[in-house]
mmCIF file of C-alpha atoms in Angstrom:
data_model
loop_
_atom_site.group_PDB
_atom_site.id
_atom_site.type_symbol
_atom_site.label_atom_id
_atom_site.label_comp_id
_atom_site.label_asym_id
_atom_site.label_seq_id
_atom_site.Cartn_x
_atom_site.Cartn_y
_atom_site.Cartn_z
ATOM 1 C CA UNK A 4 3.368 -29.558 -14.962
ATOM 2 C CA UNK A 5 5.970 -28.246 -17.382
ATOM 3 C CA UNK A 6 4.619 -25.078 -18.887
ATOM 4 C CA UNK A 7 6.184 -24.494 -22.293
ATOM 5 C CA UNK A 8 3.790 -21.982 -23.795
ATOM 6 C CA UNK A 9 1.763 -18.985 -22.720
ATOM 7 C CA UNK A 10 -1.421 -17.424 -23.970
ATOM 8 C CA UNK A 11 -1.875 -15.495 -27.150
ATOM 9 C CA UNK A 12 -5.532 -15.197 -26.195
ATOM 10 C CA UNK A 13 -7.688 -15.838 -23.154
ATOM 11 C CA UNK A 14 -11.044 -17.565 -23.141
ATOM 12 C CA UNK A 15 -13.180 -17.315 -20.008
ATOM 13 C CA UNK A 16 -16.324 -19.424 -19.914
ATOM 14 C CA UNK A 17 -18.687 -17.800 -17.426
ATOM 15 C CA UNK A 18 -21.720 -19.973 -18.105
ATOM 16 C CA UNK A 19 -24.050 -17.332 -19.552
ATOM 17 C CA UNK A 20 -21.278 -15.382 -21.273
ATOM 18 C CA UNK A 21 -18.031 -16.353 -22.925
ATOM 19 C CA UNK A 22 -15.556 -13.508 -23.180
ATOM 20 C CA UNK A 23 -12.525 -13.587 -25.422
ATOM 21 C CA UNK A 24 -9.706 -11.150 -24.742
ATOM 22 C CA UNK A 25 -6.701 -11.036 -27.050
ATOM 23 C CA UNK A 26 -3.281 -10.092 -25.758
ATOM 24 C CA UNK A 27 -1.798 -7.226 -27.757
ATOM 25 C CA UNK A 28 1.502 -5.421 -27.902
ATOM 26 C CA UNK A 29 3.736 -8.304 -26.831
ATOM 27 C CA UNK A 30 6.702 -6.359 -28.144
ATOM 28 C CA UNK A 31 6.402 -4.014 -25.155
ATOM 29 C CA UNK A 32 8.421 -4.844 -22.081
ATOM 30 C CA UNK A 33 6.112 -4.443 -19.106
ATOM 31 C CA UNK A 34 3.218 -6.540 -17.831
ATOM 32 C CA UNK A 35 0.232 -4.774 -16.377
ATOM 33 C CA UNK A 36 -3.295 -6.085 -16.215
ATOM 34 C CA UNK A 37 -6.682 -5.943 -17.787
ATOM 35 C CA UNK A 38 -9.898 -7.595 -16.741
ATOM 36 C CA UNK A 39 -12.989 -9.366 -17.963
ATOM 37 C CA UNK A 40 -16.150 -9.270 -15.872
ATOM 38 C CA UNK A 41 -17.845 -12.478 -14.800
ATOM 39 C CA UNK A 42 -21.629 -12.390 -14.858
ATOM 40 C CA UNK A 43 -21.725 -15.669 -12.937
ATOM 41 C CA UNK A 44 -19.414 -14.669 -10.095
ATOM 42 C CA UNK A 45 -20.557 -11.050 -9.644
ATOM 43 C CA UNK A 46 -20.804 -7.847 -11.597
ATOM 44 C CA UNK A 47 -17.419 -6.879 -10.174
ATOM 45 C CA UNK A 48 -15.722 -10.249 -10.436
ATOM 46 C CA UNK A 49 -12.839 -10.023 -12.846
ATOM 47 C CA UNK A 50 -10.128 -12.311 -14.110
ATOM 48 C CA UNK A 51 -6.640 -10.954 -14.557
ATOM 49 C CA UNK A 52 -4.941 -11.180 -17.929
ATOM 50 C CA UNK A 53 -1.501 -9.861 -18.632
ATOM 51 C CA UNK A 54 -1.093 -7.244 -21.321
ATOM 52 C CA UNK A 55 1.768 -4.924 -22.074
ATOM 53 C CA UNK A 56 1.703 -1.195 -21.544
ATOM 54 C CA UNK A 57 3.489 1.569 -23.392
ATOM 55 C CA UNK A 58 6.759 2.053 -21.500
ATOM 56 C CA UNK A 59 6.660 5.845 -21.580
ATOM 57 C CA UNK A 60 4.963 8.372 -19.338
ATOM 58 C CA UNK A 61 4.051 11.876 -20.422
ATOM 59 C CA UNK A 62 3.756 13.723 -17.114
ATOM 60 C CA UNK A 63 2.939 17.401 -16.792
ATOM 61 C CA UNK A 64 4.806 18.155 -13.568
ATOM 62 C CA UNK A 65 3.569 21.758 -13.600
ATOM 63 C CA UNK A 66 0.049 20.489 -12.969
ATOM 64 C CA UNK A 67 1.106 18.594 -9.850
ATOM 65 C CA UNK A 68 1.405 19.750 -6.261
ATOM 66 C CA UNK A 69 4.347 18.669 -4.117
ATOM 67 C CA UNK A 70 2.377 16.972 -1.349
ATOM 68 C CA UNK A 71 -0.094 14.167 -1.916
ATOM 69 C CA UNK A 72 -3.727 15.199 -2.159
ATOM 70 C CA UNK A 73 -5.419 14.274 1.176
ATOM 71 C CA UNK A 74 -8.571 13.247 -0.693
ATOM 72 C CA UNK A 75 -6.633 10.637 -2.659
ATOM 73 C CA UNK A 76 -4.890 9.341 0.451
ATOM 74 C CA UNK A 77 -8.274 8.897 2.085
ATOM 75 C CA UNK A 78 -9.450 6.848 -0.895
ATOM 76 C CA UNK A 79 -6.369 4.634 -0.796
ATOM 77 C CA UNK A 80 -6.581 4.136 2.978
ATOM 78 C CA UNK A 81 -2.863 3.586 3.513
ATOM 79 C CA UNK A 82 -1.893 2.258 6.977
ATOM 80 C CA UNK A 83 -0.700 4.620 9.708
ATOM 81 C CA UNK A 84 2.875 3.446 9.171
ATOM 82 C CA UNK A 85 2.976 5.484 5.935
ATOM 83 C CA UNK A 86 3.128 9.288 5.942
ATOM 84 C CA UNK A 87 4.708 12.394 4.357
ATOM 85 C CA UNK A 88 4.039 11.385 0.756
ATOM 86 C CA UNK A 89 5.518 13.996 -1.560
ATOM 87 C CA UNK A 90 7.440 14.540 -4.784
ATOM 88 C CA UNK A 91 10.449 15.820 -2.833
ATOM 89 C CA UNK A 92 12.303 13.990 -0.081
ATOM 90 C CA UNK A 93 10.641 14.546 3.318
ATOM 91 C CA UNK A 94 12.555 16.520 5.936
ATOM 92 C CA UNK A 95 11.309 13.995 8.445
ATOM 93 C CA UNK A 96 12.376 10.590 9.724
ATOM 94 C CA UNK A 97 9.678 8.123 10.790
ATOM 95 C CA UNK A 98 9.569 6.208 14.062
ATOM 96 C CA UNK A 99 11.944 3.268 14.222
ATOM 97 C CA UNK A 100 10.146 1.097 16.732
ATOM 98 C CA UNK A 101 11.851 -1.939 18.161
ATOM 99 C CA UNK A 102 9.990 -5.213 18.401
ATOM 100 C CA UNK A 103 10.074 -7.898 21.057
ATOM 101 C CA UNK A 104 9.251 -11.538 20.452
ATOM 102 C CA UNK A 105 9.263 -11.333 16.666
ATOM 103 C CA UNK A 106 7.422 -14.372 15.264
ATOM 104 C CA UNK A 107 9.771 -16.907 13.696
ATOM 105 C CA UNK A 108 8.173 -16.468 10.273
ATOM 106 C CA UNK A 109 8.628 -12.682 10.255
ATOM 107 C CA UNK A 110 11.445 -10.109 10.125
ATOM 108 C CA UNK A 111 11.723 -6.510 11.270
ATOM 109 C CA UNK A 112 11.567 -3.911 8.505
ATOM 110 C CA UNK A 113 13.281 -0.746 9.834
ATOM 111 C CA UNK A 114 11.821 2.717 9.373
ATOM 112 C CA UNK A 115 13.017 4.996 6.611
ATOM 113 C CA UNK A 116 12.221 7.311 3.750
ATOM 114 C CA UNK A 117 11.791 5.548 0.426
ATOM 115 C CA UNK A 118 11.481 6.766 -3.137
ATOM 116 C CA UNK A 119 8.772 4.783 -4.886
ATOM 117 C CA UNK A 120 8.981 3.975 -8.594
ATOM 118 C CA UNK A 121 11.778 3.970 -11.146
ATOM 119 C CA UNK A 122 13.002 6.986 -13.117
ATOM 120 C CA UNK A 123 13.703 4.655 -16.046
ATOM 121 C CA UNK A 124 10.534 2.685 -15.459
ATOM 122 C CA UNK A 125 7.213 2.294 -17.186
ATOM 123 C CA UNK A 126 4.199 4.566 -17.183
ATOM 124 C CA UNK A 127 2.626 3.086 -14.069
ATOM 125 C CA UNK A 128 5.899 3.494 -12.128
ATOM 126 C CA UNK A 129 6.037 7.267 -12.625
ATOM 127 C CA UNK A 130 6.337 9.894 -11.377
ATOM 128 C CA UNK A 131 8.665 8.789 -8.623
ATOM 129 C CA UNK A 132 7.596 10.001 -5.205
ATOM 130 C CA UNK A 133 8.776 9.829 -1.600
ATOM 131 C CA UNK A 134 7.136 8.397 1.501
ATOM 132 C CA UNK A 135 8.075 7.962 5.146
ATOM 133 C CA UNK A 136 7.504 4.473 6.533
ATOM 134 C CA UNK A 137 7.581 3.486 10.203
ATOM 135 C CA UNK A 138 9.088 0.133 11.139
ATOM 136 C CA UNK A 139 6.869 -2.948 10.902
ATOM 137 C CA UNK A 140 7.104 -6.728 10.726
ATOM 138 C CA UNK A 141 6.843 -8.663 7.460
ATOM 139 C CA UNK A 142 6.569 -12.346 6.609
ATOM 140 C CA UNK A 143 9.917 -13.683 5.417
ATOM 141 C CA UNK A 144 8.211 -15.409 2.517
ATOM 142 C CA UNK A 145 4.772 -15.725 0.932
ATOM 143 C CA UNK A 146 2.157 -17.596 2.938
ATOM 144 C CA UNK A 147 2.501 -21.305 2.243
ATOM 145 C CA UNK A 148 0.026 -24.050 1.495
ATOM 146 C CA UNK A 149 0.710 -25.500 4.950
ATOM 147 C CA UNK A 150 0.025 -22.206 6.705
ATOM 148 C CA UNK A 151 -3.148 -21.652 4.721
ATOM 149 C CA UNK A 152 -4.316 -25.197 5.476
ATOM 150 C CA UNK A 153 -4.031 -24.467 9.207
ATOM 151 C CA UNK A 154 -6.293 -21.448 8.677
ATOM 152 C CA UNK A 155 -8.861 -23.515 6.766
ATOM 153 C CA UNK A 156 -8.902 -26.216 9.449
ATOM 154 C CA UNK A 157 -9.273 -23.689 12.258
ATOM 155 C CA UNK A 158 -12.043 -21.644 10.659
ATOM 156 C CA UNK A 159 -13.748 -23.859 8.045
ATOM 157 C CA UNK A 160 -13.284 -20.923 5.693
ATOM 158 C CA UNK A 161 -14.360 -21.444 2.087
ATOM 159 C CA UNK A 162 -12.297 -19.629 -0.522
ATOM 160 C CA UNK A 163 -13.939 -17.803 -3.374
ATOM 161 C CA UNK A 164 -12.494 -20.286 -5.864
ATOM 162 C CA UNK A 165 -14.291 -23.037 -3.941
ATOM 163 C CA UNK A 166 -17.508 -21.023 -3.894
ATOM 164 C CA UNK A 167 -17.348 -20.284 -7.615
ATOM 165 C CA UNK A 168 -16.178 -23.803 -8.427
ATOM 166 C CA UNK A 169 -13.288 -22.691 -10.625
ATOM 167 C CA UNK A 170 -10.113 -20.610 -10.775
ATOM 168 C CA UNK A 171 -7.675 -19.275 -13.355
ATOM 169 C CA UNK A 172 -4.979 -21.488 -14.864
ATOM 170 C CA UNK A 173 -3.212 -21.824 -18.176
ATOM 171 C CA UNK A 174 -4.779 -24.492 -20.347
ATOM 172 C CA UNK A 175 -2.042 -27.124 -20.198
ATOM 173 C CA UNK A 176 -3.505 -29.056 -23.126
ATOM 174 C CA UNK A 177 -2.964 -26.231 -25.586
ATOM 175 C CA UNK A 178 -0.521 -24.140 -23.543
ATOM 176 C CA UNK A 179 -1.945 -21.061 -25.237
ATOM 177 C CA UNK A 180 -4.861 -19.793 -23.195
ATOM 178 C CA UNK A 181 -6.051 -18.940 -19.725
ATOM 179 C CA UNK A 182 -9.170 -20.712 -18.589
ATOM 180 C CA UNK A 183 -11.373 -20.815 -15.509
ATOM 181 C CA UNK A 184 -10.788 -24.451 -14.655
ATOM 182 C CA UNK A 185 -13.476 -26.321 -12.749
ATOM 183 C CA UNK A 186 -12.168 -27.688 -9.460
ATOM 184 C CA UNK A 187 -9.000 -25.601 -9.351
ATOM 185 C CA UNK A 188 -8.480 -24.178 -5.866
ATOM 186 C CA UNK A 189 -5.800 -23.502 -3.228
ATOM 187 C CA UNK A 190 -5.151 -27.229 -2.649
ATOM 188 C CA UNK A 191 -5.244 -28.154 -6.332
ATOM 189 C CA UNK A 192 -4.085 -24.956 -8.064
ATOM 190 C CA UNK A 193 -3.577 -26.747 -11.389
ATOM 191 C CA UNK A 194 -6.865 -28.635 -11.140
ATOM 192 C CA UNK A 195 -7.956 -31.954 -9.678
ATOM 193 C CA UNK A 196 -6.183 -33.868 -12.455
ATOM 194 C CA UNK A 197 -2.849 -32.679 -11.033
ATOM 195 C CA UNK A 198 -1.236 -33.542 -7.684
ATOM 196 C CA UNK A 199 -2.146 -31.662 -4.534
ATOM 197 C CA UNK A 200 0.093 -28.648 -3.882
ATOM 198 C CA UNK A 201 3.007 -29.207 -1.509
ATOM 199 C CA UNK A 202 2.921 -27.591 1.920
ATOM 200 C CA UNK A 203 6.169 -25.629 1.467
ATOM 201 C CA UNK A 204 5.042 -23.927 -1.750
ATOM 202 C CA UNK A 205 3.271 -20.557 -1.728
ATOM 203 C CA UNK A 206 -0.491 -20.762 -1.607
ATOM 204 C CA UNK A 207 -2.164 -19.579 -4.808
ATOM 205 C CA UNK A 208 -5.721 -19.481 -6.153
ATOM 206 C CA UNK A 209 -6.606 -17.148 -3.287
ATOM 207 C CA UNK A 210 -8.465 -13.914 -3.899
ATOM 208 C CA UNK A 211 -7.764 -10.560 -2.255
ATOM 209 C CA UNK A 212 -10.732 -11.272 0.009
ATOM 210 C CA UNK A 213 -9.311 -14.684 0.929
ATOM 211 C CA UNK A 214 -5.901 -13.175 1.679
ATOM 212 C CA UNK A 215 -7.472 -10.590 3.967
ATOM 213 C CA UNK A 216 -9.451 -13.255 5.791
ATOM 214 C CA UNK A 217 -6.258 -15.218 6.452
ATOM 215 C CA UNK A 218 -4.383 -12.102 7.565
ATOM 216 C CA UNK A 219 -7.119 -11.164 10.034
ATOM 217 C CA UNK A 220 -7.119 -14.686 11.468
ATOM 218 C CA UNK A 221 -3.328 -14.578 11.841
ATOM 219 C CA UNK A 222 -3.421 -11.196 13.596
ATOM 220 C CA UNK A 223 -1.755 -9.533 10.635
ATOM 221 C CA UNK A 224 -2.721 -7.571 7.517
ATOM 222 C CA UNK A 225 -1.695 -7.161 3.886
ATOM 223 C CA UNK A 226 1.085 -4.655 3.156
ATOM 224 C CA UNK A 227 0.304 -1.587 1.111
ATOM 225 C CA UNK A 228 2.391 -1.022 -2.016
ATOM 226 C CA UNK A 229 4.580 1.562 -0.294
ATOM 227 C CA UNK A 230 5.416 -0.798 2.588
ATOM 228 C CA UNK A 231 6.085 -3.617 0.130
ATOM 229 C CA UNK A 232 8.507 -1.546 -1.970
ATOM 230 C CA UNK A 233 10.182 -0.100 1.146
ATOM 231 C CA UNK A 234 10.866 -3.662 2.304
ATOM 232 C CA UNK A 235 12.015 -4.728 -1.171
ATOM 233 C CA UNK A 236 14.488 -1.828 -1.119
ATOM 234 C CA UNK A 237 15.838 -3.194 2.185
ATOM 235 C CA UNK A 238 14.537 -0.151 4.094
ATOM 236 C CA UNK A 239 17.527 1.799 2.749
ATOM 237 C CA UNK A 240 16.017 3.252 -0.423
ATOM 238 C CA UNK A 241 18.251 0.963 -2.489
ATOM 239 C CA UNK A 242 17.977 1.811 -6.179
ATOM 240 C CA UNK A 243 18.752 -1.677 -7.459
ATOM 241 C CA UNK A 244 16.506 -3.450 -9.961
ATOM 242 C CA UNK A 245 15.914 -6.370 -7.640
ATOM 243 C CA UNK A 246 15.788 -6.710 -3.844
ATOM 244 C CA UNK A 247 19.228 -8.364 -3.776
ATOM 245 C CA UNK A 248 21.008 -6.275 -6.450
ATOM 246 C CA UNK A 249 21.061 -5.702 -10.198
ATOM 247 C CA UNK A 250 21.696 -9.214 -11.516
ATOM 248 C CA UNK A 251 18.973 -11.772 -12.066
ATOM 249 C CA UNK A 252 21.660 -14.470 -12.197
ATOM 250 C CA UNK A 253 24.752 -14.938 -10.055
ATOM 251 C CA UNK A 254 27.469 -17.509 -10.803
ATOM 252 C CA UNK A 255 25.144 -19.279 -13.219
ATOM 253 C CA UNK A 256 22.290 -19.567 -10.711
ATOM 254 C CA UNK A 257 18.962 -17.782 -10.946
ATOM 255 C CA UNK A 258 18.039 -15.454 -8.098
ATOM 256 C CA UNK A 259 14.326 -15.719 -8.835
ATOM 257 C CA UNK A 260 11.824 -18.272 -10.056
ATOM 258 C CA UNK A 261 10.850 -16.701 -13.378
ATOM 259 C CA UNK A 262 10.416 -17.862 -16.970
ATOM 260 C CA UNK A 263 13.661 -18.890 -18.666
ATOM 261 C CA UNK A 264 13.493 -19.135 -22.419
ATOM 262 C CA UNK A 265 11.832 -17.462 -25.375
ATOM 263 C CA UNK A 266 8.465 -16.238 -24.219
ATOM 264 C CA UNK A 267 5.864 -17.469 -25.033
ATOM 265 C CA UNK A 268 7.376 -20.278 -27.107
ATOM 266 C CA UNK A 269 9.251 -22.302 -24.519
ATOM 267 C CA UNK A 270 10.521 -22.444 -20.971
ATOM 268 C CA UNK A 271 13.877 -24.142 -20.416
ATOM 269 C CA UNK A 272 13.208 -24.367 -16.650
ATOM 270 C CA UNK A 273 16.849 -23.661 -15.815
ATOM 271 C CA UNK A 274 15.864 -22.888 -12.220
ATOM 272 C CA UNK A 275 14.292 -26.381 -11.986
ATOM 273 C CA UNK A 276 10.757 -25.039 -11.452
ATOM 274 C CA UNK A 277 8.169 -24.660 -14.213
ATOM 275 C CA UNK A 278 5.531 -23.736 -11.665
ATOM 276 C CA UNK A 279 5.877 -22.451 -8.087
ATOM 277 C CA UNK A 280 8.962 -23.264 -6.049
ATOM 278 C CA UNK A 281 9.280 -23.926 -2.314
ATOM 279 C CA UNK A 282 9.442 -20.630 -0.444
ATOM 280 C CA UNK A 283 12.787 -19.503 0.898
ATOM 281 C CA UNK A 284 15.146 -20.756 -1.808
ATOM 282 C CA UNK A 285 15.250 -17.731 -4.133
ATOM 283 C CA UNK A 286 16.412 -14.154 -3.716
ATOM 284 C CA UNK A 287 17.259 -13.779 -0.036
ATOM 285 C CA UNK A 288 17.665 -10.108 0.840
ATOM 286 C CA UNK A 289 19.779 -8.289 3.406
ATOM 287 C CA UNK A 290 16.733 -8.127 5.690
ATOM 288 C CA UNK A 291 16.078 -11.864 5.417
ATOM 289 C CA UNK A 292 13.142 -11.734 3.011
ATOM 290 C CA UNK A 293 12.818 -14.221 0.149
ATOM 291 C CA UNK A 294 10.620 -14.534 -2.946
ATOM 292 C CA UNK A 295 10.109 -10.782 -3.275
ATOM 293 C CA UNK A 296 10.796 -11.270 -6.989
ATOM 294 C CA UNK A 297 9.285 -14.115 -8.971
ATOM 295 C CA UNK A 298 7.541 -17.290 -7.797
ATOM 296 C CA UNK A 299 4.106 -15.677 -7.255
ATOM 297 C CA UNK A 300 2.593 -12.234 -7.534
ATOM 298 C CA UNK A 301 1.605 -10.886 -4.119
ATOM 299 C CA UNK A 302 -1.564 -9.054 -3.168
ATOM 300 C CA UNK A 303 -1.283 -5.656 -1.483
ATOM 301 C CA UNK A 304 -3.875 -3.801 0.568
ATOM 302 C CA UNK A 305 -4.464 -0.812 -1.702
ATOM 303 C CA UNK A 306 -6.238 -0.360 -4.993
ATOM 304 C CA UNK A 307 -3.954 0.242 -7.925
ATOM 305 C CA UNK A 308 -3.665 3.937 -8.685
ATOM 306 C CA UNK A 309 -1.929 6.210 -11.129
ATOM 307 C CA UNK A 310 1.030 7.713 -9.255
ATOM 308 C CA UNK A 311 0.365 11.038 -10.936
ATOM 309 C CA UNK A 312 -3.108 11.071 -9.376
ATOM 310 C CA UNK A 313 -1.595 11.334 -5.905
ATOM 311 C CA UNK A 314 -0.466 14.867 -6.643
ATOM 312 C CA UNK A 315 -3.335 16.206 -8.741
ATOM 313 C CA UNK A 316 -4.776 19.457 -7.421
ATOM 314 C CA UNK A 317 -8.148 18.827 -9.040
ATOM 315 C CA UNK A 318 -9.845 15.796 -7.498
ATOM 316 C CA UNK A 319 -11.952 15.365 -10.657
ATOM 317 C CA UNK A 320 -8.753 14.339 -12.480
ATOM 318 C CA UNK A 321 -7.906 11.592 -10.015
ATOM 319 C CA UNK A 322 -7.727 8.123 -11.576
ATOM 320 C CA UNK A 323 -8.169 5.097 -9.331
ATOM 321 C CA UNK A 324 -9.060 1.579 -10.408
ATOM 322 C CA UNK A 325 -11.365 -0.932 -8.765
ATOM 323 C CA UNK A 326 -8.561 -3.489 -8.823
ATOM 324 C CA UNK A 327 -6.065 -4.211 -6.072
ATOM 325 C CA UNK A 328 -2.363 -3.844 -6.683
ATOM 326 C CA UNK A 329 0.001 -6.802 -6.852
ATOM 327 C CA UNK A 330 3.774 -6.833 -6.533
ATOM 328 C CA UNK A 331 6.712 -9.146 -7.165
ATOM 329 C CA UNK A 332 6.072 -10.877 -10.481
ATOM 330 C CA UNK A 333 5.807 -14.638 -10.885
ATOM 331 C CA UNK A 334 7.164 -17.768 -12.514
ATOM 332 C CA UNK A 335 5.448 -16.602 -15.720
ATOM 333 C CA UNK A 336 7.545 -13.428 -16.058
ATOM 334 C CA UNK A 337 10.213 -13.560 -18.783
ATOM 335 C CA UNK A 338 12.996 -10.930 -18.899
ATOM 336 C CA UNK A 339 12.480 -9.690 -22.458
ATOM 337 C CA UNK A 340 8.818 -8.758 -22.018
ATOM 338 C CA UNK A 341 7.589 -8.957 -18.414
ATOM 339 C CA UNK A 342 9.486 -6.935 -15.839
ATOM 340 C CA UNK A 343 6.981 -7.384 -13.033
ATOM 341 C CA UNK A 344 9.639 -9.007 -10.858
ATOM 342 C CA UNK A 345 11.574 -5.728 -10.648
ATOM 343 C CA UNK A 346 11.268 -3.884 -7.325
ATOM 344 C CA UNK A 347 9.077 -1.209 -8.908
ATOM 345 C CA UNK A 348 6.980 -3.580 -11.061
ATOM 346 C CA UNK A 349 3.209 -3.565 -10.612
ATOM 347 C CA UNK A 350 0.069 -5.404 -11.677
ATOM 348 C CA UNK A 351 -3.518 -5.650 -10.408
ATOM 349 C CA UNK A 352 -6.642 -7.796 -10.247
ATOM 350 C CA UNK A 353 -10.156 -7.508 -8.867
ATOM 351 C CA UNK A 354 -10.825 -8.597 -5.296
ATOM 352 C CA UNK A 355 -12.549 -11.831 -6.410
ATOM 353 C CA UNK A 356 -9.779 -12.986 -8.739
ATOM 354 C CA UNK A 357 -8.016 -16.299 -8.045
ATOM 355 C CA UNK A 358 -5.021 -17.281 -10.196
ATOM 356 C CA UNK A 359 -2.426 -20.029 -10.120
ATOM 357 C CA UNK A 360 0.463 -17.528 -10.038
ATOM 358 C CA UNK A 361 -0.947 -15.146 -7.413
ATOM 359 C CA UNK A 362 -0.419 -15.395 -3.650
ATOM 360 C CA UNK A 363 0.359 -13.047 -0.758
ATOM 361 C CA UNK A 364 2.437 -12.341 2.325
ATOM 362 C CA UNK A 365 1.465 -10.475 5.479
ATOM 363 C CA UNK A 366 2.772 -7.681 7.674
ATOM 364 C CA UNK A 367 2.168 -6.740 11.298
ATOM 365 C CA UNK A 368 2.203 -3.405 13.074
ATOM 366 C CA UNK A 369 4.552 -2.837 16.004
ATOM 367 C CA UNK A 370 2.588 -1.510 18.969
#
């Protein structure tokens, strides 16, 4: 499907309730997320829609403590690989464990201290903070249709999109709105009236719960945001915009599968892919990762949180969401308005959400 337009509004038909959410502020430059509750799916079921946030943060640093509030860390439940979260660089170096028999689909992410966020970034990327990250293994690319099919065959697992009978896609008849399309699922992410997804493309239309079920079956887990950004910065605290450097194009070729053209009017598809692309062909990093920018958003293990909340002294001021953070951007991100494909870019959705531009990759601890 050649997508040439994007939504100016989003209509979600939930059976008993139809909710209409208008996109506002398209002149801003950063995509975050908002949500609409589904009474049919559950009281907490939400569907992600992209909106644009004010690109400025007004942070009162005097009200913050240097070290992360333990109460917040407990809420976020970061893995044991992550420690020493603070506003100043830790005087500590994490364990750099070696790994034997690394699975062919994974790479070793070395230990290191990483500064999360971007000093020139948007409100949800500030304040910058430091964390120590032990070495771990990470999938080279997002989980593919073929890999997910093996999981389904082995377990007879039913995804939430299959249970609900629909999933989120752009209405390709009008090209202007998101819709919960009946029959859309991981095998037919664009709906049953489109071809079945190819095995070498990233799996989409999988919820956070689905992604966790796959990860558990595979003996892995989802990365937290800190691990994801540490890996995207090549475990060296690189301060580049993208995992490979500062240029989205090199020698006339795109380094990521993103939107090319005037958003939301048209997509020139200069990278040859209007939808997802086969994993492994865009944006290879020094560590051997691909598709860390563009192609599909990727679920992470933690709920999205305000970075400032990490360092609040008063726990009553802590702001956490009920949505889970996503990283990496997607084929729908266009450079003049959506910068989600930057290393520090963020979005979020509820745990039940399934979308045609949202997938995941896994990590594994080194014992």
